[in-house]
Short mmCIF file of C-alpha atoms and ligand atoms in Angstrom, two decimals:
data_model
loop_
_atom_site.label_atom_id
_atom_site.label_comp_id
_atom_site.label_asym_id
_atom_site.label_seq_id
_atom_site.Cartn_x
_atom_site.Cartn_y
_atom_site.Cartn_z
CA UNK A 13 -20.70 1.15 16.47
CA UNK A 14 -19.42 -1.38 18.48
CA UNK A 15 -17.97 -0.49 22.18
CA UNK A 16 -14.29 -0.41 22.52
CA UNK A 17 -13.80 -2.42 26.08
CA UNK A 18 -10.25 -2.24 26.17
CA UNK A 19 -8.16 0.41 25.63
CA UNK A 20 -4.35 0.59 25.20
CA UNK A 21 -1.96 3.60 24.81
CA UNK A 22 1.01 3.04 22.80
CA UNK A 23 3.00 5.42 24.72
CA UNK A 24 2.91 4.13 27.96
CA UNK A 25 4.10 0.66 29.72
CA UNK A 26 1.86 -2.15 29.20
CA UNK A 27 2.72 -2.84 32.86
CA UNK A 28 0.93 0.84 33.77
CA UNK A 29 -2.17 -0.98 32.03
CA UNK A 30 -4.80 -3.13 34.23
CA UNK A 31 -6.52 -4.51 31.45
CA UNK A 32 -3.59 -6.46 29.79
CA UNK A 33 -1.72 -9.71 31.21
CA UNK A 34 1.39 -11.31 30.25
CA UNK A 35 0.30 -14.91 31.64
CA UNK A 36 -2.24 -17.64 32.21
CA UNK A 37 -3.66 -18.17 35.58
CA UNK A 38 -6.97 -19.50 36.45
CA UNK A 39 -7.57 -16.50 39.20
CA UNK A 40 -6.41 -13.08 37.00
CA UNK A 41 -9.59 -10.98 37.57
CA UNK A 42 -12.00 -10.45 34.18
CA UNK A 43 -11.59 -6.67 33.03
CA UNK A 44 -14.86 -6.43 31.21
CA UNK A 45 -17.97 -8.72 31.04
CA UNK A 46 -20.12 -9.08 27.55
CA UNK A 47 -23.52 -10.69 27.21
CA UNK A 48 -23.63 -13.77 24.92
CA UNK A 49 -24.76 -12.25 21.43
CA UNK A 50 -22.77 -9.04 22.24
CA UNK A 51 -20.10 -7.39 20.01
CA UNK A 52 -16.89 -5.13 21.65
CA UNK A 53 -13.82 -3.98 20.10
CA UNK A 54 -10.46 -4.75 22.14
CA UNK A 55 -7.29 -2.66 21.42
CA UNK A 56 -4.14 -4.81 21.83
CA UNK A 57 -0.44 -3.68 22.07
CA UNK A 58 2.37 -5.43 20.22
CA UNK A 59 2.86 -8.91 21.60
CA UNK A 60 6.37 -7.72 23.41
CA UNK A 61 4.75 -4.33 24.93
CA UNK A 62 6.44 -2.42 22.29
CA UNK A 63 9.93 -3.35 22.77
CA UNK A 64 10.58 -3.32 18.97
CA UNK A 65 11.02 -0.22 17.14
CA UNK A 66 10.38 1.31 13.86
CA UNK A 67 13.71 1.55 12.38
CA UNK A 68 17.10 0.15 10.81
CA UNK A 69 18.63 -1.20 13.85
CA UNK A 70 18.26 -5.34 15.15
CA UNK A 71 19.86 -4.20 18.71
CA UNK A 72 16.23 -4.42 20.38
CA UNK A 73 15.52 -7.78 18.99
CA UNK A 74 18.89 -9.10 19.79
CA UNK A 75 18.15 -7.20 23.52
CA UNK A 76 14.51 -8.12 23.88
CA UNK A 77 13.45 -9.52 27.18
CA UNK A 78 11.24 -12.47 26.29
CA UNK A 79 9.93 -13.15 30.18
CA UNK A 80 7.73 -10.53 29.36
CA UNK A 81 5.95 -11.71 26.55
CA UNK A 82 2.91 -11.99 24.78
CA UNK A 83 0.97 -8.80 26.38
CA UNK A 84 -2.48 -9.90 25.91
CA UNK A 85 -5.55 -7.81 26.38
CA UNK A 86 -8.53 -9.07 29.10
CA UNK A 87 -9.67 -11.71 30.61
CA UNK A 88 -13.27 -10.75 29.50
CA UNK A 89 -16.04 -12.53 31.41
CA UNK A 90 -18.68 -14.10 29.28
CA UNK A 91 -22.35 -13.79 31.39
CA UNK A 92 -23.27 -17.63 31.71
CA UNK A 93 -20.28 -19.22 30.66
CA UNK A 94 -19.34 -22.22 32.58
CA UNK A 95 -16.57 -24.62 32.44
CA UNK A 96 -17.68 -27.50 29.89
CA UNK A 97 -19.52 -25.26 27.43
CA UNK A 98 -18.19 -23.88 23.95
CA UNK A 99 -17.60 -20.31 23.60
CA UNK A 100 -18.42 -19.27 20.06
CA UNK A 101 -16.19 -16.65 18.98
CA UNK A 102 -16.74 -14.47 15.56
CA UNK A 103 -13.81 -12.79 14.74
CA UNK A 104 -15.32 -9.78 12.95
CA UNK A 105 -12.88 -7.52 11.98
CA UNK A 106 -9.38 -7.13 12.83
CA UNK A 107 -6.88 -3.55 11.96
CA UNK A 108 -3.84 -1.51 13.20
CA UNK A 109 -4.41 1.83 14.92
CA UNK A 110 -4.56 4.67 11.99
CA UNK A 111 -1.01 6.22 13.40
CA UNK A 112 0.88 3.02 13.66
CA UNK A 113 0.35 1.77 10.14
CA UNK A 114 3.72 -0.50 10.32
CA UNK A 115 4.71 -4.16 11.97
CA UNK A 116 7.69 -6.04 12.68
CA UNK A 117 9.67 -9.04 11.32
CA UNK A 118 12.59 -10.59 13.25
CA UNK A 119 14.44 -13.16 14.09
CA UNK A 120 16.31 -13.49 17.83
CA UNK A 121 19.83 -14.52 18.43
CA UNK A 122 20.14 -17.89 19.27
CA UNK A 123 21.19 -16.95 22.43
CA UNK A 124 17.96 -15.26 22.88
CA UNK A 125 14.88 -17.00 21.86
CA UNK A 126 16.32 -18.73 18.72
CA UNK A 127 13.85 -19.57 16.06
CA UNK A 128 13.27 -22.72 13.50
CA UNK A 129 16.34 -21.71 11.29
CA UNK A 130 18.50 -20.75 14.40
CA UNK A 131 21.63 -22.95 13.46
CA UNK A 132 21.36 -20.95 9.97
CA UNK A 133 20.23 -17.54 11.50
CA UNK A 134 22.04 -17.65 14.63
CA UNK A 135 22.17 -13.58 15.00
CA UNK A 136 19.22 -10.83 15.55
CA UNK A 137 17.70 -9.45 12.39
CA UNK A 138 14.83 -7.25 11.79
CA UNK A 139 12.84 -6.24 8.90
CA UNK A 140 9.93 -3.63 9.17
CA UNK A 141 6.99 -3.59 7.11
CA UNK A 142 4.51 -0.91 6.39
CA UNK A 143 0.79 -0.98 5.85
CA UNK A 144 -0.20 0.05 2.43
CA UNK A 145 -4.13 -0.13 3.03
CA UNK A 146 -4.75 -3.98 2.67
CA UNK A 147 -0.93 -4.40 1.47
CA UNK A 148 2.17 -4.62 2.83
CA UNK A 149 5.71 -4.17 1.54
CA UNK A 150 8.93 -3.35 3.21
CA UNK A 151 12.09 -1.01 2.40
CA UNK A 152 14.38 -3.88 3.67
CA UNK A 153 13.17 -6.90 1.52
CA UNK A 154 12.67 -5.44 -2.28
CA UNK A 155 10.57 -6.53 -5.06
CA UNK A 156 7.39 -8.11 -2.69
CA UNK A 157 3.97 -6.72 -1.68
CA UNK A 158 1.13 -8.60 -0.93
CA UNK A 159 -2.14 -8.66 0.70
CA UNK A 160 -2.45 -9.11 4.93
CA UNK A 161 -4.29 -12.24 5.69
CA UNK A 162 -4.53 -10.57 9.30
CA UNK A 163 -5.35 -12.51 12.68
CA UNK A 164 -4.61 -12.80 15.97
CA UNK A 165 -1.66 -14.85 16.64
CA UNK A 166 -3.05 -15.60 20.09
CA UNK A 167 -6.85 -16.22 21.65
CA UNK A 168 -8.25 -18.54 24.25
CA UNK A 169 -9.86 -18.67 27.41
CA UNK A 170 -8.47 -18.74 31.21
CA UNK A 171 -7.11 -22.30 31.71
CA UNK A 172 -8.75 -24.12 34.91
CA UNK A 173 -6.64 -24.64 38.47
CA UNK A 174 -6.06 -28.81 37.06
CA UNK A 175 -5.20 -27.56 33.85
CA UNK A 176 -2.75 -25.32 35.46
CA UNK A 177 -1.12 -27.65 36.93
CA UNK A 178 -1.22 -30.23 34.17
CA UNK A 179 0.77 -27.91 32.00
CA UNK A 180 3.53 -27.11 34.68
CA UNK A 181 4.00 -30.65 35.18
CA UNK A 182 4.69 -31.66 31.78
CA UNK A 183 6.72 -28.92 30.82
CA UNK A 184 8.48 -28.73 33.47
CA UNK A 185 9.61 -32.78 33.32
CA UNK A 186 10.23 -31.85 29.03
CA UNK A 187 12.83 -28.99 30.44
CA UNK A 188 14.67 -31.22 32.79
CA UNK A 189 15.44 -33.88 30.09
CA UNK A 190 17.62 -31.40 29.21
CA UNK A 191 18.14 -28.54 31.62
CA UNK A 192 21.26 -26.73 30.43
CA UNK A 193 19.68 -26.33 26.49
CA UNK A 194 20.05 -23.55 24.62
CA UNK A 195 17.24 -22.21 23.35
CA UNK A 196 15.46 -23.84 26.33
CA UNK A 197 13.16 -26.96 25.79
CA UNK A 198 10.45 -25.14 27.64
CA UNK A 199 9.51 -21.82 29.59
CA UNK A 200 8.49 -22.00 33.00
CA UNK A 201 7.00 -19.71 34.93
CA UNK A 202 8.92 -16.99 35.89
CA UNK A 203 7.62 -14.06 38.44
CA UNK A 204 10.25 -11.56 37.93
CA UNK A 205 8.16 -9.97 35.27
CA UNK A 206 4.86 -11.58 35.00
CA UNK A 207 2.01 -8.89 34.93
CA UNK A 208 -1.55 -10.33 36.50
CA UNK A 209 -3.42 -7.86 35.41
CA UNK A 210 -5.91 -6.32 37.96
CA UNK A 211 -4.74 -9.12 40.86
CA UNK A 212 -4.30 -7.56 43.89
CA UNK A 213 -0.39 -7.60 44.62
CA UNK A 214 -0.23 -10.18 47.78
CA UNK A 215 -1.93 -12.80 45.90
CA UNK A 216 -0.39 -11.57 42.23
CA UNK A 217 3.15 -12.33 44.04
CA UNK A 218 1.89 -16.15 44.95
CA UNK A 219 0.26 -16.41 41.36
CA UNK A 220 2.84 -15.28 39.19
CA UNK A 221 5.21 -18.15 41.03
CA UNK A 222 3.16 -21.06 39.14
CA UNK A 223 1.42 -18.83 36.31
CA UNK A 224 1.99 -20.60 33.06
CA UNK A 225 3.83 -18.54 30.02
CA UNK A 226 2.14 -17.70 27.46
CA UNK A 227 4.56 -18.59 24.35
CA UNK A 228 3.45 -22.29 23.57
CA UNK A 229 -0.26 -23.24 22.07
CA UNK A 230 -2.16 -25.47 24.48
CA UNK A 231 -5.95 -27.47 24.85
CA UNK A 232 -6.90 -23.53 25.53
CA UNK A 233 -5.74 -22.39 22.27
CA UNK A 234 -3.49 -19.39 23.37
CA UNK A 235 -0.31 -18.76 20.85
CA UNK A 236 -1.54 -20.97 17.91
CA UNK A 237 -0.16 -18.66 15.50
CA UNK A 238 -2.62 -20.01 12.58
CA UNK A 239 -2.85 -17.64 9.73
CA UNK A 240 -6.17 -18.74 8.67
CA UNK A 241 -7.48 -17.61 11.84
CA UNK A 242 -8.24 -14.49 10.32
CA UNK A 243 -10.79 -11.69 10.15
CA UNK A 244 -14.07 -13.56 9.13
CA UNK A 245 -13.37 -16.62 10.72
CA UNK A 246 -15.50 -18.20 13.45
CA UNK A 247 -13.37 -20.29 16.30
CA UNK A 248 -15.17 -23.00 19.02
CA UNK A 249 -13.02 -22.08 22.18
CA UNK A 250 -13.07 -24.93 24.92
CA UNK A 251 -14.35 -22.45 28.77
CA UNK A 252 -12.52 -24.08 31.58
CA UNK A 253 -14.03 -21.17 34.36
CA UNK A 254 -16.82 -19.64 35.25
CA UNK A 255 -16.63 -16.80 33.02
CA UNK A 256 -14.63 -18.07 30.44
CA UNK A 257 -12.11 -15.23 30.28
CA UNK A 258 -11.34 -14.65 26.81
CA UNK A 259 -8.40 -12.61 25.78
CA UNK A 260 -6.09 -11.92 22.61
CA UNK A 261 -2.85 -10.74 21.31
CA UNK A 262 0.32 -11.22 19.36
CA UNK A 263 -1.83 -9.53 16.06
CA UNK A 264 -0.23 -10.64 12.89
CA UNK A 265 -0.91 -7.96 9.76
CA UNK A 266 0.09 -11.54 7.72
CA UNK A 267 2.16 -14.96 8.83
CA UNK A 268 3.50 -17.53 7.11
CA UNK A 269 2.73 -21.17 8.06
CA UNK A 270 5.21 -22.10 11.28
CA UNK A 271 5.76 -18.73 12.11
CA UNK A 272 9.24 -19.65 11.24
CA UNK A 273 10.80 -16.84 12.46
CA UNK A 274 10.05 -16.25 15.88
CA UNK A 275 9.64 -12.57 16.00
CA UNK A 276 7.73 -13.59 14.83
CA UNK A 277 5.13 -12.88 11.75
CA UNK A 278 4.47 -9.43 10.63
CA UNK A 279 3.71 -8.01 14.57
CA UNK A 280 1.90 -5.10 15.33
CA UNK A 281 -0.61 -3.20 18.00
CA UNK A 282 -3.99 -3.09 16.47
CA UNK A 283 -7.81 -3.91 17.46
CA UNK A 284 -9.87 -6.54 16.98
CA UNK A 285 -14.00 -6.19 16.95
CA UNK A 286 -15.56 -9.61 17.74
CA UNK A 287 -18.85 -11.14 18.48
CA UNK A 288 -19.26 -13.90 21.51
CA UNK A 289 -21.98 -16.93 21.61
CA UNK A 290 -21.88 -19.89 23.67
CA UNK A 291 -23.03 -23.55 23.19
CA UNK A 292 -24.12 -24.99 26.68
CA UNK A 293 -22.23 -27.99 27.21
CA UNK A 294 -20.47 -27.83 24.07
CA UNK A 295 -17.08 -29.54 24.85
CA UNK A 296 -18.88 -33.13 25.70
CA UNK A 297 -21.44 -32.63 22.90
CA UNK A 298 -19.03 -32.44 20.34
CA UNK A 299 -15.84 -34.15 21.84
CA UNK A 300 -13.85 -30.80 21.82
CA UNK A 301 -10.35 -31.08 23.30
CA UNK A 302 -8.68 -28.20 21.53
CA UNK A 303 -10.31 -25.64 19.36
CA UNK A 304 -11.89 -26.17 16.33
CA UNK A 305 -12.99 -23.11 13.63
CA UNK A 306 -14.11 -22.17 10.37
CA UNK A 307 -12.31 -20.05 8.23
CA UNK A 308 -12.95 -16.79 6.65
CA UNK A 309 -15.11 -16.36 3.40
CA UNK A 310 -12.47 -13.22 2.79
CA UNK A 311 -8.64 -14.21 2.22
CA UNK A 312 -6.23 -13.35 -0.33
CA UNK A 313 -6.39 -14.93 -3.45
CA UNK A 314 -3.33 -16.53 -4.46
CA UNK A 315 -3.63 -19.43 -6.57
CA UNK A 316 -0.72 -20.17 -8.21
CA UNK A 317 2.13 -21.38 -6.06
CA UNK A 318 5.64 -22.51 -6.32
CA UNK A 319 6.14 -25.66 -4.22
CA UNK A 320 9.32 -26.87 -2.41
CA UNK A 321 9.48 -30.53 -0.94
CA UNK A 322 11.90 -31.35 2.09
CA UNK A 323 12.30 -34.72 3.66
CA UNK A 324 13.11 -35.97 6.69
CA UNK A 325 17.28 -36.11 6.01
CA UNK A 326 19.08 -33.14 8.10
CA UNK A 327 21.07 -31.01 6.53
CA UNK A 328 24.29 -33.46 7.89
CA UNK A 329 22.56 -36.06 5.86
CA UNK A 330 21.62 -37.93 8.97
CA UNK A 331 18.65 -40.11 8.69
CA UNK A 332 15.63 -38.79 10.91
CA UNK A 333 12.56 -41.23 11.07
CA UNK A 334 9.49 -39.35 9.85
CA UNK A 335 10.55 -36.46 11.82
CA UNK A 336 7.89 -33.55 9.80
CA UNK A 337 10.31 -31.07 11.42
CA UNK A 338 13.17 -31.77 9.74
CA UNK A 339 11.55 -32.57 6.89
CA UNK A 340 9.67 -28.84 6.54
CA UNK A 341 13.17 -27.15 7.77
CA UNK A 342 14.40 -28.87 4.42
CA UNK A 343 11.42 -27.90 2.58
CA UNK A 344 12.27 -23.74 3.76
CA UNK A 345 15.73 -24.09 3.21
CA UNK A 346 15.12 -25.31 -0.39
CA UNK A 347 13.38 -22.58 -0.88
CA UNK A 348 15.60 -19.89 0.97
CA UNK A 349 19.07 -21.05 -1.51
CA UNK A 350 16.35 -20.78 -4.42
CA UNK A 351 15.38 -17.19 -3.93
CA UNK A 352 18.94 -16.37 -3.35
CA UNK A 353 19.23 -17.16 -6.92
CA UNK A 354 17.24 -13.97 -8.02
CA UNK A 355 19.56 -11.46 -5.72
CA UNK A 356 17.94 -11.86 -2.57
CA UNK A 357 20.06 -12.07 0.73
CA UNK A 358 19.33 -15.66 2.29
CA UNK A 359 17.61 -13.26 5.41
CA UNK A 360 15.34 -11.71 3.39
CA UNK A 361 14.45 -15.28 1.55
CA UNK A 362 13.83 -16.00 5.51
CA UNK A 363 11.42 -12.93 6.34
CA UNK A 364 9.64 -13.55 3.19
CA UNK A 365 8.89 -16.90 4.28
CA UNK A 366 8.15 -15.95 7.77
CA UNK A 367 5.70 -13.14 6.54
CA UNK A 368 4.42 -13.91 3.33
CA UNK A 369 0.89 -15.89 3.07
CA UNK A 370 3.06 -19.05 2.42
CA UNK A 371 1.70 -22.28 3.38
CA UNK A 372 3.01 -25.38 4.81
CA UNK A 373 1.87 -29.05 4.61
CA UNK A 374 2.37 -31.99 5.74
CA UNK A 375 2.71 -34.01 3.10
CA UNK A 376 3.20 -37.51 3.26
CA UNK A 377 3.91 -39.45 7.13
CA UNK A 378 4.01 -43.50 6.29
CA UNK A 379 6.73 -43.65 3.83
CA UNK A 380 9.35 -44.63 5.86
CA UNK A 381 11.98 -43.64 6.64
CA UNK A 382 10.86 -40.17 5.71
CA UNK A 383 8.61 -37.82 6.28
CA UNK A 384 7.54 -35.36 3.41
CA UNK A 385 6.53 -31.75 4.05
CA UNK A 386 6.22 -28.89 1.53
CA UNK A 387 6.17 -25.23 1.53
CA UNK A 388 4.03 -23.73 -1.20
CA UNK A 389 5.69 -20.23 -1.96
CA UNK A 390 2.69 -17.77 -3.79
CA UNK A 391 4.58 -16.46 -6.89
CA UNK A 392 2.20 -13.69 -7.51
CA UNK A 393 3.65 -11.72 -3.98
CA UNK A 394 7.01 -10.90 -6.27
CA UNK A 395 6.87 -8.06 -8.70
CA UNK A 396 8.62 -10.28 -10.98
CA UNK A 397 9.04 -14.28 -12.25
CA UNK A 398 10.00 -16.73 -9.96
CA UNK A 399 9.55 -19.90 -11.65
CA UNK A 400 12.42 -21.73 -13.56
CA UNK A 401 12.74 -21.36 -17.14
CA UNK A 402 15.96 -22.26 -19.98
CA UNK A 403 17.22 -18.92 -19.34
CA UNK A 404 17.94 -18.94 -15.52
CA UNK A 405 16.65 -16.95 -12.77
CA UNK A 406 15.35 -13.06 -14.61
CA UNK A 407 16.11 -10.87 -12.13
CA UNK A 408 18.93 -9.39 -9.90
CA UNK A 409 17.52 -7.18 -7.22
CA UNK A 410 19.30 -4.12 -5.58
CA UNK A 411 21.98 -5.66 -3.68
CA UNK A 412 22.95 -2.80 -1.38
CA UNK A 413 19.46 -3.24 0.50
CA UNK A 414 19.56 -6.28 3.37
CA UNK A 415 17.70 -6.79 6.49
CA UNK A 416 19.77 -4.86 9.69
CA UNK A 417 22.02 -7.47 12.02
CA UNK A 418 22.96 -6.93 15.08
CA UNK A 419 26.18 -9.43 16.21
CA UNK A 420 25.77 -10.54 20.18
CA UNK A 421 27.41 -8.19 22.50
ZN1 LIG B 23 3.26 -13.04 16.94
#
């Protein structure tokens, strides 16, 4: 059995716990060190420290205080690693703890965090979904179950003191294009609440001033939300410290692709049981900027799919110029007013596409003026047909049952 080398307890503050950190900094002490060839188990807490509860009320989504998110569990120190080399990552096994068999779906008011269909979803909602064994299913959205393709929405290593500083500088000049946005173009440090882990508190004040957030992906890896980064998949991590520092949150029971709500996929605390390697001077041998990985040789099997196209035309009719964001926005909201034809609230049509093992693509990006992107919705996750026949659309679902929403205060 492998040893667990970090432990969490649901019941207490994330903040009370050394061995998690809720930002990137090239000097937050490792918790743990692990032998290349070694595998450890690593309990993780919710990626918002457990801020959202299990039940029928969006008031702690709309209230949710994002400056302290993603809770992440480590740095661990990988013996040999050194900046330049690859660290090899098996992701063996991945599950929620046996007495929190449940995860959250949300999305945040726009005046909190927002999300991709803000303009269209501009209040909090939140839909919980429970853990039937491999399944899930939830008593707010009827008439879906399907299998978790479960991952870790976020994994990487400790980013270097230049790459630090890179990613300050660039965000920071993106945010003051347009200072006063809302949601903002970018999230800067902030100290208030930043937790450095096992830093000792005079230089943890200094740190957390310039410590980078953890919300956007960068050359690291970190929130990549990829749902095919799942249990069974292998990942080549870029090390940018002695050490490496490897750590991991924000586990997803199942995501669709974009993560298009926010809050996110289907969140929950778990643990995840991996295996670490290293290739010496792996980054220059293979020309590795960002990661690259292999997926798993387990995922669910659905084959059949129903596929909506979106272009790049807004929903004003305004012209964008291969803009893939506008044109997968289209795609989901073609697909949200279709599944509102079967009795579905257009928020649950959201959450299933935010949780559901839906893909996205990119579709076509020369045919000017638009871009093409498609969202392929599995048909087999719905107890019943969704595809279009003579007859119209076969079912009408219970229409007293909706996702909870919480109006700002
Ligand atoms: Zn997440």
């Amino acid at each position: 059995m492998a040893e667990t080398i970090i432990k969490v307890d649901l019941s207490k503050s994330a903040y009370d716990n050394d061995m998690i950190h809720n930002r990137w900094h090239p000097d937050i002490p490792m918790v743990a060190t692990v032998k290349p060839g070694d595998d450890f188990i690593i309990e993780c807490v919710d990626w918002t420290g457990g801020q959202i509860k299990n039940d029928d009320c969006a008031d702690d989504v709309r209230d949710v205080d994002l400056t302290q998110v993603h809770f992440l569990s480590g740095p661990v120190g990988i013996e040999g690693a050194e900046p330049g080399d690859l660290l090899v990552v098996d992701i063996l096994d991945i599950g929620a703890f046996p007495d929190s068999q449940w995860g959250f779906n949300g999305f945040f008011s726009k005046q909190n965090g927002g999300g991709f269909l803000t303009e269209h979803f501009p209040e909090a909602q939140k839909s919980i979904w429970d853990f039937n064994g491999m399944f899930t299913s939830s008593r707010h959205v009827p008439g879906v179950e399907f299998a978790g393709l479960i991952h870790p929405g976020l994994i990487g290593c400790l980013p270097s003191k230049e790459m630090l500083e890179e990613w300050n500088t660039r965000e920071k000049a993106l945010y003051d294009t347009e200072p006063d946005r809302i949601p903002a173009l970018a999230t800067l440090p902030y100290a208030d609440t930043a937790h450095m882990g096992r830093m000792p508190a005079d230089e943890a004040k200094v740190a957390a001033a310039e410590a980078a957030r953890t919300v956007p992906p960068r050359e690291h890896g970190g929130n990549c939300d990829i749902k095919d980064l799942s249990r069974g998949s292998k990942v080549y991590f870029p090390v940018y410290v002695k050490g490496g520092g490897l750590s991991v949150g924000d586990l997803h029971f199942s995501q669709g692709d974009g993560e298009i709500t926010f809050c996110g996929a289907i969140e929950m605390a778990g643990w995840i049981h991996m295996r670490v390697n290293l290739i010496k001077g792996g980054m220059e041998k293979y020309a590795i900027k960002n990661p690259i990985f292999k997926p798993s040789p387990i995922t669910p099997k659905y084959d059949d799919y129903l596929i909506f196209e979106g272009i790049s035309v807004d929903e004003g009719g305004k012209q964008h110029y291969l803009d893939v964001h506008v044109a997968y926005r289209q795609a989901c909201l073609n697909a949200i007013e279709y599944l509102t034809k079967f009795g579905y609230s257009k928020a649950q049509a959201y959450a299933i596409l935010g949780c559901a093992p839906v893909q996205g693509h990119i579709s076509g990006v020369v045919d000017i003026p638009n871009a093409c992107a498609t969202l392929w919705l599995p048909t087999k996750i719905f107890d019943f047909d969704i595809n279009p026949g003579a007859d119209g659309p076969n079912k009408e679902l219970d229409g007293s049952i909706d996702i909870p929403l919480s109006k700002d205060k």
